[in-house]
PDB file of C-alpha atoms and ligand atoms in Angstrom:
ATOM      1  CA  VAL A 279      17.588 -37.397  17.357  1.00  0.00           C
ATOM      2  CA  GLU A 280      21.212 -36.452  17.863  1.00  0.00           C
ATOM      3  CA  LEU A 281      23.436 -37.103  20.870  1.00  0.00           C
ATOM      4  CA  GLY A 282      25.638 -34.198  21.777  1.00  0.00           C
ATOM      5  CA  MET A 283      27.671 -32.654  24.538  1.00  0.00           C
ATOM      6  CA  GLY A 284      25.736 -30.222  26.702  1.00  0.00           C
ATOM      7  CA  PRO A 285      26.854 -27.876  29.479  1.00  0.00           C
ATOM      8  CA  GLY A 286      29.108 -29.466  32.095  1.00  0.00           C
ATOM      9  CA  GLY A 287      30.075 -32.139  29.594  1.00  0.00           C
ATOM     10  CA  LEU A 288      26.732 -33.870  30.054  1.00  0.00           C
ATOM     11  CA  THR A 289      25.460 -35.985  27.150  1.00  0.00           C
ATOM     12  CA  VAL A 290      22.163 -34.702  25.803  1.00  0.00           C
ATOM     13  CA  ALA A 291      19.761 -36.215  23.281  1.00  0.00           C
ATOM     14  CA  ARG A 292      18.406 -33.442  21.064  1.00  0.00           C
ATOM     15  CA  VAL A 293      15.076 -34.295  19.439  1.00  0.00           C
ATOM     16  CA  PHE A 294      13.811 -32.407  16.406  1.00  0.00           C
ATOM     17  CA  GLY A 295      10.477 -33.973  15.443  1.00  0.00           C
ATOM     18  CA  PRO A 296       7.932 -32.638  12.928  1.00  0.00           C
ATOM     19  CA  ALA A 297       5.467 -31.948  15.762  1.00  0.00           C
ATOM     20  CA  GLY A 298       7.795 -30.958  18.591  1.00  0.00           C
ATOM     21  CA  SER A 299      11.355 -30.665  19.822  1.00  0.00           C
ATOM     22  CA  ALA A 300      12.930 -31.569  23.146  1.00  0.00           C
ATOM     23  CA  GLU A 301      16.216 -32.143  24.943  1.00  0.00           C
ATOM     24  CA  ILE A 302      16.840 -34.983  27.372  1.00  0.00           C
ATOM     25  CA  TYR A 303      20.069 -35.346  29.358  1.00  0.00           C
ATOM     26  CA  LEU A 304      21.215 -38.922  29.876  1.00  0.00           C
ATOM     27  CA  ARG A 305      22.049 -37.865  33.428  1.00  0.00           C
ATOM     28  CA  GLY A 306      18.768 -38.621  35.148  1.00  0.00           C
ATOM     29  CA  ALA A 307      17.008 -39.139  31.784  1.00  0.00           C
ATOM     30  CA  HIS A 308      16.255 -35.518  32.590  1.00  0.00           C
ATOM     31  CA  LEU A 309      14.065 -33.761  30.009  1.00  0.00           C
ATOM     32  CA  SER A 310      15.018 -30.094  30.106  1.00  0.00           C
ATOM     33  CA  THR A 311      12.840 -28.616  27.388  1.00  0.00           C
ATOM     34  CA  TRP A 312       9.872 -29.433  25.175  1.00  0.00           C
ATOM     35  CA  THR A 313       8.428 -27.087  22.571  1.00  0.00           C
ATOM     36  CA  PRO A 314       5.514 -28.052  20.310  1.00  0.00           C
ATOM     37  CA  THR A 315       6.266 -27.033  16.725  1.00  0.00           C
ATOM     38  CA  GLY A 316       5.008 -23.472  16.209  1.00  0.00           C
ATOM     39  CA  GLY A 317       4.543 -23.019  19.960  1.00  0.00           C
ATOM     40  CA  THR A 318       6.567 -21.723  22.909  1.00  0.00           C
ATOM     41  CA  PRO A 319       8.400 -23.817  25.540  1.00  0.00           C
ATOM     42  CA  VAL A 320       6.029 -25.603  27.912  1.00  0.00           C
ATOM     43  CA  ILE A 321       8.697 -26.971  30.262  1.00  0.00           C
ATOM     44  CA  TRP A 322      10.725 -24.513  32.396  1.00  0.00           C
ATOM     45  CA  MET A 323      14.452 -24.606  33.145  1.00  0.00           C
ATOM     46  CA  SER A 324      16.320 -22.279  35.487  1.00  0.00           C
ATOM     47  CA  GLU A 325      18.948 -20.011  33.944  1.00  0.00           C
ATOM     48  CA  GLN A 326      20.977 -20.791  37.077  1.00  0.00           C
ATOM     49  CA  SER A 327      20.785 -24.568  36.800  1.00  0.00           C
ATOM     50  CA  GLU A 328      24.025 -26.360  37.519  1.00  0.00           C
ATOM     51  CA  TYR A 329      25.244 -29.063  35.126  1.00  0.00           C
ATOM     52  CA  ALA A 330      27.722 -30.787  37.401  1.00  0.00           C
ATOM     53  CA  PRO A 331      28.008 -34.361  38.604  1.00  0.00           C
ATOM     54  CA  GLY A 332      26.083 -34.980  41.798  1.00  0.00           C
ATOM     55  CA  VAL A 333      23.918 -31.885  41.385  1.00  0.00           C
ATOM     56  CA  PRO A 334      20.393 -32.307  39.922  1.00  0.00           C
ATOM     57  CA  LEU A 335      19.367 -29.995  37.075  1.00  0.00           C
ATOM     58  CA  ARG A 336      16.994 -27.246  38.218  1.00  0.00           C
ATOM     59  CA  GLY A 337      13.827 -27.428  36.139  1.00  0.00           C
ATOM     60  CA  GLY A 338      12.623 -29.721  33.377  1.00  0.00           C
ATOM     61  CA  VAL A 339      11.278 -33.093  34.555  1.00  0.00           C
ATOM     62  CA  PRO A 340      13.351 -34.512  37.411  1.00  0.00           C
ATOM     63  CA  ILE A 341      12.617 -38.222  37.960  1.00  0.00           C
ATOM     64  CA  CYS A 342      12.268 -38.678  41.719  1.00  0.00           C
ATOM     65  CA  PHE A 343      12.890 -42.352  42.551  1.00  0.00           C
ATOM     66  CA  PRO A 344      12.912 -44.440  44.778  1.00  0.00           C
ATOM     67  CA  TRP A 345      12.034 -41.905  47.486  1.00  0.00           C
ATOM     68  CA  PHE A 346      10.446 -38.439  47.466  1.00  0.00           C
ATOM     69  CA  GLY A 347      12.008 -35.618  49.474  1.00  0.00           C
ATOM     70  CA  ALA A 348      14.538 -36.536  52.138  1.00  0.00           C
ATOM     71  CA  HIS A 349      15.438 -40.233  52.582  1.00  0.00           C
ATOM     72  CA  PRO A 350      13.434 -41.518  55.552  1.00  0.00           C
ATOM     73  CA  THR A 351      16.450 -42.686  57.529  1.00  0.00           C
ATOM     74  CA  ASP A 352      19.719 -41.764  55.771  1.00  0.00           C
ATOM     75  CA  ALA A 353      20.428 -38.024  55.947  1.00  0.00           C
ATOM     76  CA  THR A 354      23.394 -38.455  53.597  1.00  0.00           C
ATOM     77  CA  ALA A 355      21.179 -39.860  50.809  1.00  0.00           C
ATOM     78  CA  PRO A 356      20.269 -37.405  48.003  1.00  0.00           C
ATOM     79  CA  SER A 357      16.958 -35.529  48.114  1.00  0.00           C
ATOM     80  CA  HIS A 358      14.309 -37.133  45.857  1.00  0.00           C
ATOM     81  CA  GLY A 359      16.298 -40.362  45.357  1.00  0.00           C
ATOM     82  CA  PHE A 360      19.260 -41.343  43.182  1.00  0.00           C
ATOM     83  CA  ALA A 361      17.553 -41.752  39.763  1.00  0.00           C
ATOM     84  CA  ARG A 362      17.920 -38.101  38.709  1.00  0.00           C
ATOM     85  CA  LEU A 363      21.662 -38.237  39.504  1.00  0.00           C
ATOM     86  CA  ALA A 364      22.272 -41.531  37.702  1.00  0.00           C
ATOM     87  CA  ASP A 365      23.426 -42.001  34.089  1.00  0.00           C
ATOM     88  CA  TRP A 366      20.560 -43.681  32.226  1.00  0.00           C
ATOM     89  CA  GLN A 367      21.116 -45.619  28.997  1.00  0.00           C
ATOM     90  CA  LEU A 368      19.383 -44.465  25.801  1.00  0.00           C
ATOM     91  CA  ALA A 369      18.079 -47.847  24.636  1.00  0.00           C
ATOM     92  CA  GLU A 370      15.856 -46.762  21.743  1.00  0.00           C
ATOM     93  CA  ALA A 371      15.064 -43.713  19.576  1.00  0.00           C
ATOM     94  CA  ARG A 372      12.518 -44.036  16.792  1.00  0.00           C
ATOM     95  CA  GLU A 373       9.905 -42.104  14.848  1.00  0.00           C
ATOM     96  CA  ALA A 374       6.241 -42.969  15.269  1.00  0.00           C
ATOM     97  CA  GLY A 375       4.218 -40.882  12.824  1.00  0.00           C
ATOM     98  CA  ASP A 376       4.827 -37.231  13.750  1.00  0.00           C
ATOM     99  CA  ASP A 377       6.176 -38.255  17.164  1.00  0.00           C
ATOM    100  CA  VAL A 378       9.668 -39.228  18.259  1.00  0.00           C
ATOM    101  CA  VAL A 379       9.874 -41.963  20.905  1.00  0.00           C
ATOM    102  CA  LEU A 380      12.913 -42.411  23.153  1.00  0.00           C
ATOM    103  CA  VAL A 381      13.392 -45.178  25.725  1.00  0.00           C
ATOM    104  CA  PHE A 382      15.840 -44.798  28.610  1.00  0.00           C
ATOM    105  CA  LEU A 383      16.864 -47.594  30.996  1.00  0.00           C
ATOM    106  CA  LEU A 384      18.257 -47.651  34.524  1.00  0.00           C
ATOM    107  CA  THR A 385      19.014 -50.777  36.528  1.00  0.00           C
ATOM    108  CA  ASP A 386      20.383 -51.251  40.005  1.00  0.00           C
ATOM    109  CA  THR A 387      24.122 -50.891  40.390  1.00  0.00           C
ATOM    110  CA  GLU A 388      26.671 -51.762  43.023  1.00  0.00           C
ATOM    111  CA  ALA A 389      26.295 -48.166  44.217  1.00  0.00           C
ATOM    112  CA  THR A 390      22.516 -48.292  44.539  1.00  0.00           C
ATOM    113  CA  ARG A 391      22.622 -51.712  46.202  1.00  0.00           C
ATOM    114  CA  ALA A 392      25.202 -50.418  48.665  1.00  0.00           C
ATOM    115  CA  SER A 393      23.208 -47.226  49.197  1.00  0.00           C
ATOM    116  CA  ALA A 394      20.135 -46.576  51.250  1.00  0.00           C
ATOM    117  CA  TRP A 395      18.149 -48.800  48.888  1.00  0.00           C
ATOM    118  CA  PRO A 396      19.632 -52.280  48.262  1.00  0.00           C
ATOM    119  CA  HIS A 397      17.023 -53.622  45.856  1.00  0.00           C
ATOM    120  CA  PRO A 398      17.462 -55.084  42.321  1.00  0.00           C
ATOM    121  CA  PHE A 399      15.172 -53.180  39.919  1.00  0.00           C
ATOM    122  CA  GLU A 400      14.780 -52.079  36.332  1.00  0.00           C
ATOM    123  CA  ALA A 401      13.366 -48.677  35.412  1.00  0.00           C
ATOM    124  CA  ARG A 402      12.229 -48.021  31.833  1.00  0.00           C
ATOM    125  CA  TYR A 403      11.371 -44.406  30.927  1.00  0.00           C
ATOM    126  CA  THR A 404       9.595 -43.717  27.641  1.00  0.00           C
ATOM    127  CA  VAL A 405       9.485 -40.144  26.306  1.00  0.00           C
ATOM    128  CA  THR A 406       7.170 -39.381  23.363  1.00  0.00           C
ATOM    129  CA  VAL A 407       7.842 -35.977  21.821  1.00  0.00           C
ATOM    130  CA  GLY A 408       5.198 -34.461  19.554  1.00  0.00           C
ATOM    131  CA  ALA A 409       2.372 -31.965  19.667  1.00  0.00           C
ATOM    132  CA  THR A 410       1.910 -33.356  23.167  1.00  0.00           C
ATOM    133  CA  LEU A 411       4.622 -34.659  25.478  1.00  0.00           C
ATOM    134  CA  SER A 412       4.058 -38.079  27.036  1.00  0.00           C
ATOM    135  CA  LEU A 413       6.235 -39.560  29.791  1.00  0.00           C
ATOM    136  CA  SER A 414       5.971 -43.066  31.176  1.00  0.00           C
ATOM    137  CA  LEU A 415       8.051 -44.683  33.924  1.00  0.00           C
ATOM    138  CA  ARG A 416       7.774 -48.431  34.394  1.00  0.00           C
ATOM    139  CA  VAL A 417       9.544 -49.957  37.387  1.00  0.00           C
ATOM    140  CA  THR A 418      10.058 -53.722  37.652  1.00  0.00           C
ATOM    141  CA  ASN A 419      11.021 -55.592  40.809  1.00  0.00           C
ATOM    142  CA  ARG A 420      14.030 -57.683  39.803  1.00  0.00           C
ATOM    143  CA  GLY A 421      14.588 -58.956  43.344  1.00  0.00           C
ATOM    144  CA  SER A 422      13.337 -61.974  45.244  1.00  0.00           C
ATOM    145  CA  THR A 423      11.583 -59.971  47.954  1.00  0.00           C
ATOM    146  CA  LYS A 424       8.830 -57.380  47.743  1.00  0.00           C
ATOM    147  CA  LEU A 425       9.904 -53.877  46.820  1.00  0.00           C
ATOM    148  CA  SER A 426       8.340 -50.599  47.994  1.00  0.00           C
ATOM    149  CA  PHE A 427       9.226 -47.200  46.554  1.00  0.00           C
ATOM    150  CA  GLU A 428       8.041 -43.660  45.947  1.00  0.00           C
ATOM    151  CA  GLU A 429       8.183 -42.001  42.525  1.00  0.00           C
ATOM    152  CA  ALA A 430       7.477 -38.618  41.009  1.00  0.00           C
ATOM    153  CA  LEU A 431       7.757 -36.907  37.647  1.00  0.00           C
ATOM    154  CA  HIS A 432       8.586 -33.558  39.244  1.00  0.00           C
ATOM    155  CA  THR A 433       7.681 -31.374  36.251  1.00  0.00           C
ATOM    156  CA  TYR A 434       8.415 -27.643  36.081  1.00  0.00           C
ATOM    157  CA  LEU A 435       5.864 -25.976  33.781  1.00  0.00           C
ATOM    158  CA  ALA A 436       6.509 -22.579  32.191  1.00  0.00           C
ATOM    159  CA  VAL A 437       4.050 -19.746  32.886  1.00  0.00           C
ATOM    160  CA  ALA A 438       4.351 -16.043  32.040  1.00  0.00           C
ATOM    161  CA  ASP A 439       3.169 -14.817  35.451  1.00  0.00           C
ATOM    162  CA  ILE A 440       2.583 -17.069  38.467  1.00  0.00           C
ATOM    163  CA  ARG A 441       0.436 -14.323  40.020  1.00  0.00           C
ATOM    164  CA  GLN A 442      -2.065 -14.727  37.185  1.00  0.00           C
ATOM    165  CA  THR A 443      -1.846 -18.515  37.084  1.00  0.00           C
ATOM    166  CA  GLU A 444      -4.233 -21.060  38.565  1.00  0.00           C
ATOM    167  CA  VAL A 445      -4.151 -24.843  38.790  1.00  0.00           C
ATOM    168  CA  ALA A 446      -7.618 -26.371  38.411  1.00  0.00           C
ATOM    169  CA  GLY A 447      -8.819 -29.945  38.870  1.00  0.00           C
ATOM    170  CA  LEU A 448      -7.983 -30.397  42.547  1.00  0.00           C
ATOM    171  CA  GLU A 449     -10.996 -28.570  43.916  1.00  0.00           C
ATOM    172  CA  GLY A 450     -12.792 -30.628  46.559  1.00  0.00           C
ATOM    173  CA  ALA A 451      -9.652 -32.625  47.401  1.00  0.00           C
ATOM    174  CA  PRO A 452      -8.029 -32.376  50.853  1.00  0.00           C
ATOM    175  CA  PHE A 453      -4.277 -31.875  50.840  1.00  0.00           C
ATOM    176  CA  THR A 454      -1.258 -31.506  53.086  1.00  0.00           C
ATOM    177  CA  ASP A 455       0.616 -28.230  52.915  1.00  0.00           C
ATOM    178  CA  ARG A 456       4.302 -28.922  53.590  1.00  0.00           C
ATOM    179  CA  LEU A 457       4.382 -25.668  55.536  1.00  0.00           C
ATOM    180  CA  THR A 458       1.150 -25.759  57.570  1.00  0.00           C
ATOM    181  CA  GLY A 459       0.071 -29.433  57.617  1.00  0.00           C
ATOM    182  CA  PRO A 460      -3.235 -31.108  56.644  1.00  0.00           C
ATOM    183  CA  ARG A 461      -5.748 -28.708  55.053  1.00  0.00           C
ATOM    184  CA  PRO A 462      -9.434 -29.055  54.173  1.00  0.00           C
ATOM    185  CA  ALA A 463     -10.538 -29.233  50.544  1.00  0.00           C
ATOM    186  CA  GLU A 464     -10.902 -25.946  48.708  1.00  0.00           C
ATOM    187  CA  SER A 465     -13.688 -25.153  46.258  1.00  0.00           C
ATOM    188  CA  THR A 466     -11.571 -22.935  44.019  1.00  0.00           C
ATOM    189  CA  PRO A 467      -8.522 -23.606  41.838  1.00  0.00           C
ATOM    190  CA  VAL A 468      -5.062 -23.191  43.401  1.00  0.00           C
ATOM    191  CA  ARG A 469      -3.738 -19.648  43.098  1.00  0.00           C
ATOM    192  CA  PHE A 470      -0.320 -18.397  44.184  1.00  0.00           C
ATOM    193  CA  ASP A 471       0.613 -15.506  46.476  1.00  0.00           C
ATOM    194  CA  ALA A 472       3.231 -17.160  48.684  1.00  0.00           C
ATOM    195  CA  GLU A 473       5.406 -20.290  48.889  1.00  0.00           C
ATOM    196  CA  THR A 474       3.083 -23.132  47.932  1.00  0.00           C
ATOM    197  CA  ASP A 475       3.968 -26.782  48.531  1.00  0.00           C
ATOM    198  CA  ARG A 476       0.898 -29.005  48.501  1.00  0.00           C
ATOM    199  CA  ILE A 477       0.628 -32.811  48.491  1.00  0.00           C
ATOM    200  CA  TYR A 478      -2.716 -34.236  47.288  1.00  0.00           C
ATOM    201  CA  LEU A 479      -3.015 -37.973  48.025  1.00  0.00           C
ATOM    202  CA  ASN A 480      -5.459 -40.514  46.555  1.00  0.00           C
ATOM    203  CA  ASN A 481      -6.189 -38.124  43.728  1.00  0.00           C
ATOM    204  CA  PRO A 482      -6.039 -39.282  40.073  1.00  0.00           C
ATOM    205  CA  ALA A 483      -7.358 -35.996  38.699  1.00  0.00           C
ATOM    206  CA  THR A 484      -6.292 -34.391  35.467  1.00  0.00           C
ATOM    207  CA  THR A 485      -5.235 -30.815  36.164  1.00  0.00           C
ATOM    208  CA  THR A 486      -5.032 -27.699  34.031  1.00  0.00           C
ATOM    209  CA  VAL A 487      -2.608 -24.806  34.460  1.00  0.00           C
ATOM    210  CA  THR A 488      -4.146 -21.583  33.150  1.00  0.00           C
ATOM    211  CA  ASP A 489      -2.050 -18.451  32.827  1.00  0.00           C
ATOM    212  CA  ALA A 490      -4.526 -15.579  32.480  1.00  0.00           C
ATOM    213  CA  SER A 491      -1.748 -13.252  31.305  1.00  0.00           C
ATOM    214  CA  THR A 492      -1.346 -15.224  28.063  1.00  0.00           C
ATOM    215  CA  GLY A 493      -4.512 -17.332  28.006  1.00  0.00           C
ATOM    216  CA  ARG A 494      -2.396 -20.495  27.665  1.00  0.00           C
ATOM    217  CA  VAL A 495      -3.847 -23.650  29.202  1.00  0.00           C
ATOM    218  CA  ILE A 496      -1.532 -26.599  29.888  1.00  0.00           C
ATOM    219  CA  THR A 497      -3.377 -29.878  30.511  1.00  0.00           C
ATOM    220  CA  VAL A 498      -1.691 -32.490  32.733  1.00  0.00           C
ATOM    221  CA  ALA A 499      -3.381 -35.866  32.237  1.00  0.00           C
ATOM    222  CA  LYS A 500      -1.992 -38.771  34.286  1.00  0.00           C
ATOM    223  CA  GLN A 501      -2.419 -42.550  34.653  1.00  0.00           C
ATOM    224  CA  GLY A 502      -1.167 -44.824  37.398  1.00  0.00           C
ATOM    225  CA  SER A 503      -0.538 -41.895  39.725  1.00  0.00           C
ATOM    226  CA  ALA A 504      -2.471 -41.384  42.956  1.00  0.00           C
ATOM    227  CA  SER A 505      -0.589 -38.327  44.199  1.00  0.00           C
ATOM    228  CA  THR A 506      -0.178 -34.802  42.858  1.00  0.00           C
ATOM    229  CA  VAL A 507       2.197 -32.148  44.235  1.00  0.00           C
ATOM    230  CA  VAL A 508       1.827 -28.444  43.434  1.00  0.00           C
ATOM    231  CA  TRP A 509       4.859 -26.297  44.226  1.00  0.00           C
ATOM    232  CA  ASN A 510       6.111 -22.761  43.799  1.00  0.00           C
ATOM    233  CA  PRO A 511       9.040 -21.678  46.018  1.00  0.00           C
ATOM    234  CA  TRP A 512       8.057 -17.964  45.911  1.00  0.00           C
ATOM    235  CA  ILE A 513      10.507 -15.249  46.905  1.00  0.00           C
ATOM    236  CA  ASP A 514      12.442 -16.390  49.977  1.00  0.00           C
ATOM    237  CA  LYS A 515      12.886 -20.044  49.027  1.00  0.00           C
ATOM    238  CA  ALA A 516      13.885 -19.100  45.455  1.00  0.00           C
ATOM    239  CA  ALA A 517      16.454 -16.651  46.844  1.00  0.00           C
ATOM    240  CA  ALA A 518      17.797 -19.407  49.111  1.00  0.00           C
ATOM    241  CA  MET A 519      18.508 -21.761  46.184  1.00  0.00           C
ATOM    242  CA  ALA A 520      21.796 -21.113  44.374  1.00  0.00           C
ATOM    243  CA  ASP A 521      20.454 -22.756  41.207  1.00  0.00           C
ATOM    244  CA  PHE A 522      17.249 -20.697  41.109  1.00  0.00           C
ATOM    245  CA  GLY A 523      17.287 -17.050  40.000  1.00  0.00           C
ATOM    246  CA  ASP A 524      15.771 -14.647  42.534  1.00  0.00           C
ATOM    247  CA  THR A 525      12.937 -13.596  40.219  1.00  0.00           C
ATOM    248  CA  GLU A 526      12.519 -16.862  38.300  1.00  0.00           C
ATOM    249  CA  TYR A 527       9.746 -18.076  40.586  1.00  0.00           C
ATOM    250  CA  THR A 528       7.299 -15.894  38.650  1.00  0.00           C
ATOM    251  CA  GLY A 529       7.812 -17.980  35.490  1.00  0.00           C
ATOM    252  CA  MET A 530       7.179 -21.512  36.709  1.00  0.00           C
ATOM    253  CA  VAL A 531       4.922 -23.848  38.627  1.00  0.00           C
ATOM    254  CA  CYS A 532       5.579 -27.490  39.465  1.00  0.00           C
ATOM    255  CA  VAL A 533       2.649 -29.855  38.933  1.00  0.00           C
ATOM    256  CA  GLU A 534       4.102 -33.220  39.878  1.00  0.00           C
ATOM    257  CA  THR A 535       2.719 -36.640  38.947  1.00  0.00           C
ATOM    258  CA  CYS A 536       3.587 -38.997  41.808  1.00  0.00           C
ATOM    259  CA  ASN A 537       3.016 -42.027  43.959  1.00  0.00           C
ATOM    260  CA  ILE A 538       4.321 -40.905  47.358  1.00  0.00           C
ATOM    261  CA  ARG A 539       3.670 -41.351  51.114  1.00  0.00           C
ATOM    262  CA  ASP A 540       0.463 -43.408  51.572  1.00  0.00           C
ATOM    263  CA  ASN A 541       0.408 -43.879  47.784  1.00  0.00           C
ATOM    264  CA  ALA A 542       3.885 -45.479  47.643  1.00  0.00           C
ATOM    265  CA  ILE A 543       4.060 -48.555  45.374  1.00  0.00           C
ATOM    266  CA  THR A 544       4.803 -52.111  46.552  1.00  0.00           C
ATOM    267  CA  LEU A 545       5.746 -54.755  43.960  1.00  0.00           C
ATOM    268  CA  ALA A 546       5.998 -58.527  44.367  1.00  0.00           C
ATOM    269  CA  PRO A 547       9.093 -60.151  42.809  1.00  0.00           C
ATOM    270  CA  GLY A 548       8.861 -59.833  39.023  1.00  0.00           C
ATOM    271  CA  GLU A 549       5.938 -57.398  39.171  1.00  0.00           C
ATOM    272  CA  SER A 550       5.954 -54.043  37.319  1.00  0.00           C
ATOM    273  CA  HIS A 551       4.116 -50.743  37.792  1.00  0.00           C
ATOM    274  CA  GLU A 552       3.753 -47.872  35.314  1.00  0.00           C
ATOM    275  CA  ILE A 553       3.120 -44.201  35.984  1.00  0.00           C
ATOM    276  CA  SER A 554       2.480 -41.928  33.006  1.00  0.00           C
ATOM    277  CA  VAL A 555       1.509 -38.372  32.220  1.00  0.00           C
ATOM    278  CA  SER A 556       0.896 -36.310  29.102  1.00  0.00           C
ATOM    279  CA  TYR A 557       1.115 -32.548  28.647  1.00  0.00           C
ATOM    280  CA  SER A 558      -0.646 -30.504  26.005  1.00  0.00           C
ATOM    281  CA  ALA A 559      -0.723 -26.740  25.604  1.00  0.00           C
ATOM    282  CA  ALA A 560      -3.429 -24.673  23.918  1.00  0.00           C
TER     283      ALA A 560
HETATM  284  O1  TA6 B  84       8.075 -31.040  45.147  1.00  0.00           O
HETATM  285  C1  TA6 B  84       8.236 -30.022  46.063  1.00  0.00           C
HETATM  286  C2  TA6 B  84       9.544 -30.226  46.795  1.00  0.00           C
HETATM  287  O2  TA6 B  84       9.520 -31.377  47.585  1.00  0.00           O
HETATM  288  C3  TA6 B  84       9.794 -28.959  47.600  1.00  0.00           C
HETATM  289  O3  TA6 B  84       9.614 -29.182  48.972  1.00  0.00           O
HETATM  290  C4  TA6 B  84      11.229 -28.587  47.212  1.00  0.00           C
HETATM  291  O4  TA6 B  84      12.144 -29.213  48.070  1.00  0.00           O
HETATM  292  C5  TA6 B  84      11.286 -29.113  45.795  1.00  0.00           C
HETATM  293  O5  TA6 B  84      10.639 -30.377  45.866  1.00  0.00           O
HETATM  294  C6  TA6 B  84      12.646 -29.133  45.171  1.00  0.00           C
HETATM  295  O6  TA6 B  84      13.448 -30.128  45.725  1.00  0.00           O
HETATM  296  P1  TA6 B  84      14.969 -30.236  45.184  1.00  0.00           P
HETATM  297  O7  TA6 B  84      15.598 -31.350  45.959  1.00  0.00           O
HETATM  298  O8  TA6 B  84      14.892 -30.524  43.709  1.00  0.00           O
HETATM  299  O9  TA6 B  84      15.585 -28.881  45.430  1.00  0.00           O
END
């Protein structure tokens, strides 16, 4: 593991393990790339991503915490919470067999307490880089009152052609489409031919992302997560984002491991909760 200076002057931890390599920016503990040794990148990053203070990276694994989407009451609060804009501390970096394990920490600050979310907390994010990529976020309530929050590992997965990609594992589960509202369960895997923004609640399922154009299957296995979001911005929304190339939507799909909305987490003082997910590509 080496710490270096990345674009925009951001500090980045570069991991070169025997079984896989990765880069994680301390800003947001934001993993931007993971490549199994001998394989091709599994995590997608936009060529247009900004690397400036106050602007989240576009791609990789944004940590959405302590709210998902717009803040419920404060329109000036950042989309998807403050964690992905905060500077996390790299507390540990060690080898474990063929894997490299990194631990990042974030605790409440004057700014977060003054912001739309005045709660003492500790967040511990463990990244295990190897032939698979494992991510685990453990949040502890450091306050004296109960603490409720939303969380998401908002992962951008790389595909060769979204039009030949399907996400399986959610068949039979009802969902809410952010564009058209509650929808009945479908019996077939999710396929993409337009902007897709689906929230599946109360659903612990492992999903697979199959890109028929290359035959690659990415497995997304999660624990401690009751919600899954599947998102592709498609043409118009991609064109509307300055940090998203107009044709880049064809090369990515977000499969997000979350606890949001009805699945938000509530912790008693001193209590912790862990959400984790592992990715493997074959
Ligand atoms: O996870 C899907 C979503 O909520 C979309 O609605 C879209 O807003 C996306 O997240 C990206 O959000 P961001 O704030 O990172 O641009």
